[in-house]
Coordinates of N, CA and C in Angstrom, one line a residue:
X1 N 1.0 -13.7 19.0 CA 1.3 -12.9 17.8 C 2.7 -12.4 17.9
X2 N 3.5 -12.4 16.9 CA 4.8 -11.9 16.9 C 4.9 -10.4 16.8
X3 N 5.2 -9.8 17.9 CA 5.2 -8.3 17.9 C 6.4 -7.7 17.1
X4 N 7.5 -8.5 17.0 CA 8.6 -8.0 16.2 C 8.2 -7.9 14.7
X5 N 7.5 -8.8 14.2 CA 7.0 -8.8 12.8 C 6.0 -7.6 12.7
X6 N 5.1 -7.5 13.6 CA 4.1 -6.4 13.5 C 4.8 -5.0 13.5
X7 N 5.8 -4.9 14.5 CA 6.5 -3.6 14.6 C 7.3 -3.3 13.4
X8 N 8.0 -4.4 12.8 CA 8.8 -4.2 11.6 C 7.9 -3.8 10.4
X9 N 6.8 -4.4 10.3 CA 5.9 -4.1 9.2 C 5.3 -2.6 9.3
X10 N 4.9 -2.2 10.5 CA 4.4 -0.9 10.6 C 5.5 0.1 10.5
X11 N 6.7 -0.2 10.9 CA 7.9 0.7 10.8 C 8.2 0.9 9.3
X12 N 8.1 -0.2 8.5 CA 8.3 -0.2 7.1 C 7.3 0.8 6.4
X13 N 6.0 0.6 6.8 CA 4.9 1.4 6.2 C 5.2 2.9 6.5
X14 N 5.5 3.2 7.8 CA 5.8 4.6 8.2 C 7.0 5.2 7.5
X15 N 8.1 4.4 7.4 CA 9.3 4.9 6.7 C 9.0 5.2 5.2
X16 N 8.4 4.2 4.6 CA 8.1 4.4 3.1 C 7.2 5.7 2.9
X17 N 6.2 5.8 3.8 CA 5.3 7.0 3.7 C 6.1 8.3 3.9
X18 N 7.0 8.3 4.9 CA 7.8 9.5 5.1 C 8.7 9.7 4.0
X19 N 9.3 8.7 3.4 CA 10.2 8.9 2.2 C 9.5 9.5 1.1
X20 N 8.3 9.0 0.8 CA 7.4 9.4 -0.3 C 7.0 10.9 0.0
X21 N 6.7 11.2 1.2 CA 6.3 12.6 1.5 C 7.5 13.6 1.2
X22 N 8.7 13.1 1.5 CA 9.9 14.0 1.2 C 9.9 14.2 -0.3
X23 N 9.7 13.1 -1.1 CA 9.7 13.2 -2.5 C 8.6 14.2 -3.0
X24 N 7.4 14.1 -2.4 CA 6.3 15.0 -2.7 C 6.7 16.5 -2.6
X25 N 7.4 16.8 -1.4 CA 7.8 18.1 -1.2 C 8.8 18.6 -2.3
X26 N 9.8 17.7 -2.6 CA 10.7 18.1 -3.7 C 10.0 18.3 -5.0
X27 N 9.1 17.4 -5.4 CA 8.4 17.5 -6.6 C 7.6 18.8 -6.7
X28 N 7.0 19.2 -5.6 CA 6.2 20.4 -5.5 C 7.2 21.6 -5.7
X29 N 8.3 21.6 -5.0 CA 9.3 22.6 -5.2 C 9.8 22.8 -6.6
X30 N 9.9 21.6 -7.3 CA 10.3 21.6 -8.7 C 9.1 21.9 -9.7
X31 N 7.9 22.3 -9.1 CA 6.7 22.6 -9.9 C 6.3 21.4 -10.7
X32 N 6.4 20.2 -10.2 CA 6.0 19.0 -10.8 C 4.7 18.5 -10.1
X33 N 3.7 19.3 -10.1 CA 2.5 19.0 -9.3 C 1.8 17.7 -9.6
X34 N 1.7 17.4 -10.9 CA 1.0 16.1 -11.3 C 1.8 14.9 -10.7
X35 N 3.1 14.9 -10.8 CA 3.9 13.8 -10.2 C 3.7 13.8 -8.7
X36 N 3.7 15.0 -8.1 CA 3.6 15.1 -6.6 C 2.2 14.5 -6.2
X37 N 1.2 14.8 -7.0 CA -0.1 14.2 -6.6 C -0.2 12.7 -6.7
X38 N 0.5 12.1 -7.7 CA 0.5 10.7 -7.8 C 1.3 10.1 -6.6
X39 N 2.4 10.8 -6.2 CA 3.1 10.3 -5.1 C 2.3 10.4 -3.8
X40 N 1.5 11.4 -3.7 CA 0.6 11.5 -2.5 C -0.3 10.3 -2.4
X41 N -0.8 9.8 -3.6 CA -1.6 8.6 -3.6 C -0.8 7.5 -3.1
X42 N 0.4 7.3 -3.5 CA 1.3 6.2 -3.1 C 1.5 6.3 -1.6
X43 N 1.8 7.5 -1.0 CA 2.0 7.6 0.4 C 0.7 7.3 1.2
X44 N -0.5 7.6 0.6 CA -1.7 7.3 1.3 C -2.0 5.8 1.4
X45 N -1.6 5.1 0.3 CA -1.7 3.6 0.4 C -0.9 3.1 1.5
X46 N 0.4 3.5 1.6 CA 1.2 3.0 2.7 C 0.7 3.4 4.1
X47 N 0.5 4.6 4.2 CA 0.3 5.1 5.6 C -1.2 5.1 6.1
X48 N -2.1 5.4 5.2 CA -3.5 5.4 5.6 C -4.2 4.1 5.4
X49 N -4.2 3.6 4.2 CA -5.0 2.4 3.8 C -4.5 1.2 4.5
X50 N -3.3 0.8 4.1 CA -2.7 -0.5 4.6 C -2.4 -0.5 6.1
X51 N -1.8 0.6 6.6 CA -1.5 0.6 8.0 C -2.8 0.6 8.8
X52 N -3.8 1.3 8.4 CA -5.0 1.4 9.2 C -5.7 0.0 9.2
X53 N -5.7 -0.7 8.1 CA -6.2 -2.1 8.0 C -5.4 -3.0 8.9
X54 N -4.1 -2.9 8.8 CA -3.3 -3.8 9.6 C -3.5 -3.6 11.1
X55 N -3.5 -2.3 11.5 CA -3.7 -2.0 13.0 C -5.0 -2.4 13.4
X56 N -6.1 -2.3 12.6 CA -7.4 -2.7 13.0 C -7.5 -4.2 13.2
X57 N -6.8 -5.0 12.3 CA -6.8 -6.4 12.4 C -6.1 -6.9 13.7
X58 N -5.1 -6.1 14.2 CA -4.4 -6.4 15.4 C -5.2 -6.1 16.7
X59 N -6.2 -5.3 16.6 CA -7.0 -5.0 17.8 C -7.7 -6.2 18.4
X60 N -8.0 -7.1 17.6 CA -8.7 -8.3 18.1 C -7.6 -9.4 18.3
X61 N -7.6 -10.0 19.5 CA -6.6 -11.1 19.7 C -6.7 -12.2 18.6
X62 N -5.6 -12.4 18.0 CA -5.5 -13.5 16.9 C -4.2 -14.2 17.0
X63 N -4.1 -15.4 16.5 CA -2.8 -16.1 16.4 C -2.1 -15.5 15.2
X64 N -0.8 -15.7 15.2 CA 0.0 -15.2 14.1 C -0.6 -15.7 12.7
X65 N -0.8 -17.0 12.6 CA -1.4 -17.5 11.3 C -2.7 -16.9 10.9
X66 N -3.6 -16.6 11.9 CA -4.8 -15.9 11.7 C -4.6 -14.5 11.1
X67 N -3.8 -13.8 11.8 CA -3.5 -12.4 11.4 C -2.9 -12.4 10.0
X68 N -1.9 -13.3 9.8 CA -1.3 -13.4 8.4 C -2.3 -13.7 7.4
X69 N -3.2 -14.6 7.6 CA -4.2 -15.0 6.6 C -5.2 -13.8 6.4
X70 N -5.6 -13.2 7.4 CA -6.6 -12.0 7.3 C -5.9 -10.9 6.5
X71 N -4.7 -10.5 6.8 CA -4.0 -9.5 6.2 C -3.8 -9.8 4.7
X72 N -3.4 -11.0 4.5 CA -3.2 -11.5 3.1 C -4.5 -11.4 2.3
X73 N -5.6 -11.8 2.9 CA -6.9 -11.7 2.3 C -7.2 -10.2 1.9
X74 N -6.9 -9.3 2.8 CA -7.2 -7.9 2.6 C -6.3 -7.4 1.4
X75 N -5.1 -7.8 1.4 CA -4.2 -7.3 0.3 C -4.7 -7.9 -1.1
X76 N -5.2 -9.1 -1.1 CA -5.8 -9.6 -2.3 C -7.1 -8.9 -2.7
X77 N -7.9 -8.5 -1.7 CA -9.1 -7.7 -2.0 C -8.8 -6.4 -2.6
X78 N -7.8 -5.7 -2.0 CA -7.4 -4.4 -2.6 C -6.9 -4.6 -4.0
X79 N -6.0 -5.6 -4.2 CA -5.5 -5.8 -5.5 C -6.6 -6.1 -6.6
X80 N -7.5 -6.9 -6.2 CA -8.6 -7.2 -7.2 C -9.5 -6.0 -7.4
X81 N -9.8 -5.2 -6.4 CA -10.5 -4.0 -6.6 C -9.8 -3.0 -7.5
X82 N -8.5 -2.8 -7.2 CA -7.8 -1.8 -8.0 C -7.5 -2.3 -9.4
X83 N -7.4 -3.5 -9.6 CA -7.2 -4.1 -11.0 C -8.5 -3.8 -11.7
X84 N -9.7 -4.0 -11.1 CA -11.0 -3.8 -11.7 C -11.1 -2.3 -12.1
X85 N -10.7 -1.4 -11.2 CA -10.8 0.0 -11.4 C -9.8 0.4 -12.6
X86 N -8.7 -0.2 -12.7 CA -7.7 0.0 -13.7 C -8.3 -0.4 -15.1
X87 N -9.0 -1.6 -15.1 CA -9.6 -2.1 -16.3 C -10.7 -1.1 -16.8
X88 N -11.5 -0.6 -15.9 CA -12.6 0.3 -16.2 C -12.0 1.7 -16.8
X89 N -10.9 2.1 -16.1 CA -10.2 3.4 -16.6 C -9.7 3.2 -18.0
X90 N -9.1 2.1 -18.3 CA -8.6 1.8 -19.6 C -9.7 1.7 -20.6
X91 N -10.8 1.1 -20.2 CA -12.0 0.9 -21.1 C -12.5 2.3 -21.5
X92 N -12.5 3.2 -20.5 CA -13.0 4.6 -20.8 C -11.9 5.6 -21.2
X93 N -10.7 5.1 -21.5 CA -9.6 5.9 -21.9 C -9.4 7.1 -21.0
X94 N -9.5 6.8 -19.7 CA -9.3 7.8 -18.7 C -7.8 7.7 -18.2
X95 N -6.9 8.4 -18.9 CA -5.5 8.3 -18.6 C -5.1 8.6 -17.2
X96 N -5.7 9.7 -16.7 CA -5.4 10.1 -15.3 C -5.7 9.0 -14.3
X97 N -6.9 8.4 -14.5 CA -7.4 7.3 -13.6 C -6.5 6.1 -13.8
X98 N -6.1 5.8 -15.0 CA -5.2 4.7 -15.3 C -3.9 4.9 -14.4
X99 N -3.3 6.0 -14.5 CA -2.1 6.3 -13.8 C -2.3 6.2 -12.3
X100 N -3.4 6.7 -11.8 CA -3.7 6.6 -10.3 C -3.8 5.1 -9.9
X101 N -4.5 4.3 -10.7 CA -4.7 2.9 -10.3 C -3.3 2.2 -10.4
X102 N -2.5 2.5 -11.4 CA -1.2 1.9 -11.5 C -0.3 2.2 -10.3
X103 N -0.4 3.5 -9.9 CA 0.4 3.8 -8.7 C -0.1 3.0 -7.5
X104 N -1.4 2.9 -7.3 CA -1.9 2.1 -6.2 C -1.4 0.6 -6.3
X105 N -1.4 0.1 -7.4 CA -1.0 -1.3 -7.6 C 0.5 -1.5 -7.4
X106 N 1.3 -0.5 -7.8 CA 2.7 -0.5 -7.6 C 3.0 -0.5 -6.1
X107 N 2.3 0.4 -5.4 CA 2.5 0.5 -3.9 C 2.1 -0.8 -3.3
X108 N 1.0 -1.4 -3.7 CA 0.5 -2.6 -3.1 C 1.5 -3.8 -3.4
X109 N 2.1 -3.8 -4.5 CA 3.1 -4.8 -4.8 C 4.3 -4.7 -3.9
X110 N 4.8 -3.5 -3.6 CA 5.9 -3.3 -2.7 C 5.5 -3.7 -1.3
X111 N 4.3 -3.4 -0.9 CA 3.8 -3.7 0.5 C 3.6 -5.3 0.6
X112 N 3.1 -5.9 -0.4 CA 2.9 -7.3 -0.4 C 4.3 -8.0 -0.3
X113 N 5.2 -7.6 -1.0 CA 6.6 -8.2 -1.0 C 7.2 -8.1 0.4
X114 N 7.0 -6.9 1.0 CA 7.6 -6.8 2.4 C 6.8 -7.6 3.4
X115 N 5.5 -7.6 3.2 CA 4.6 -8.4 4.1 C 5.0 -9.9 4.0
X116 N 5.1 -10.4 2.8 CA 5.5 -11.8 2.6 C 6.9 -12.1 3.2
X117 N 7.8 -11.2 3.0 CA 9.1 -11.4 3.5 C 9.1 -11.5 5.1
X118 N 8.4 -10.5 5.7 CA 8.4 -10.5 7.2 C 7.5 -11.6 7.8
X119 N 6.4 -11.9 7.2 CA 5.5 -12.8 7.7 C 5.6 -14.2 7.1
X120 N 6.5 -14.4 6.2 CA 6.8 -15.7 5.6 C 5.5 -16.3 5.1
X121 N 4.8 -15.6 4.2 CA 3.6 -16.0 3.6 C 3.9 -17.0 2.5
X122 N 3.3 -18.2 2.5 CA 3.6 -19.2 1.5 C 3.1 -18.7 0.1
X123 N 3.9 -18.9 -0.9 CA 3.5 -18.4 -2.2 C 2.7 -19.5 -2.9

């Protein structure tokens, strides 16, 4: 497995989460609590959800193509799940939930782009 790619990906996740946390602090200072809460969701996707899954996949010895395929499958799974949740939220006119799911999907899109860039995932 290519440790440089793994380290670059986890560093990206950590840095984005840290940047988002800084934005959360600023939004809270500006009394923009709703926006801060949505950004907390975004940070959670980067730091808790995706990083945790990626690190868990690395614990078992795998070849680089195996790790890439498994992580890609997890990203697809999250995307399908969150798109389903978004559809249900729209169906029930739950605006807050719609925004939450959109934030998750935006974060996932950014993560997927970086993952594909680093791991050279075929499109």
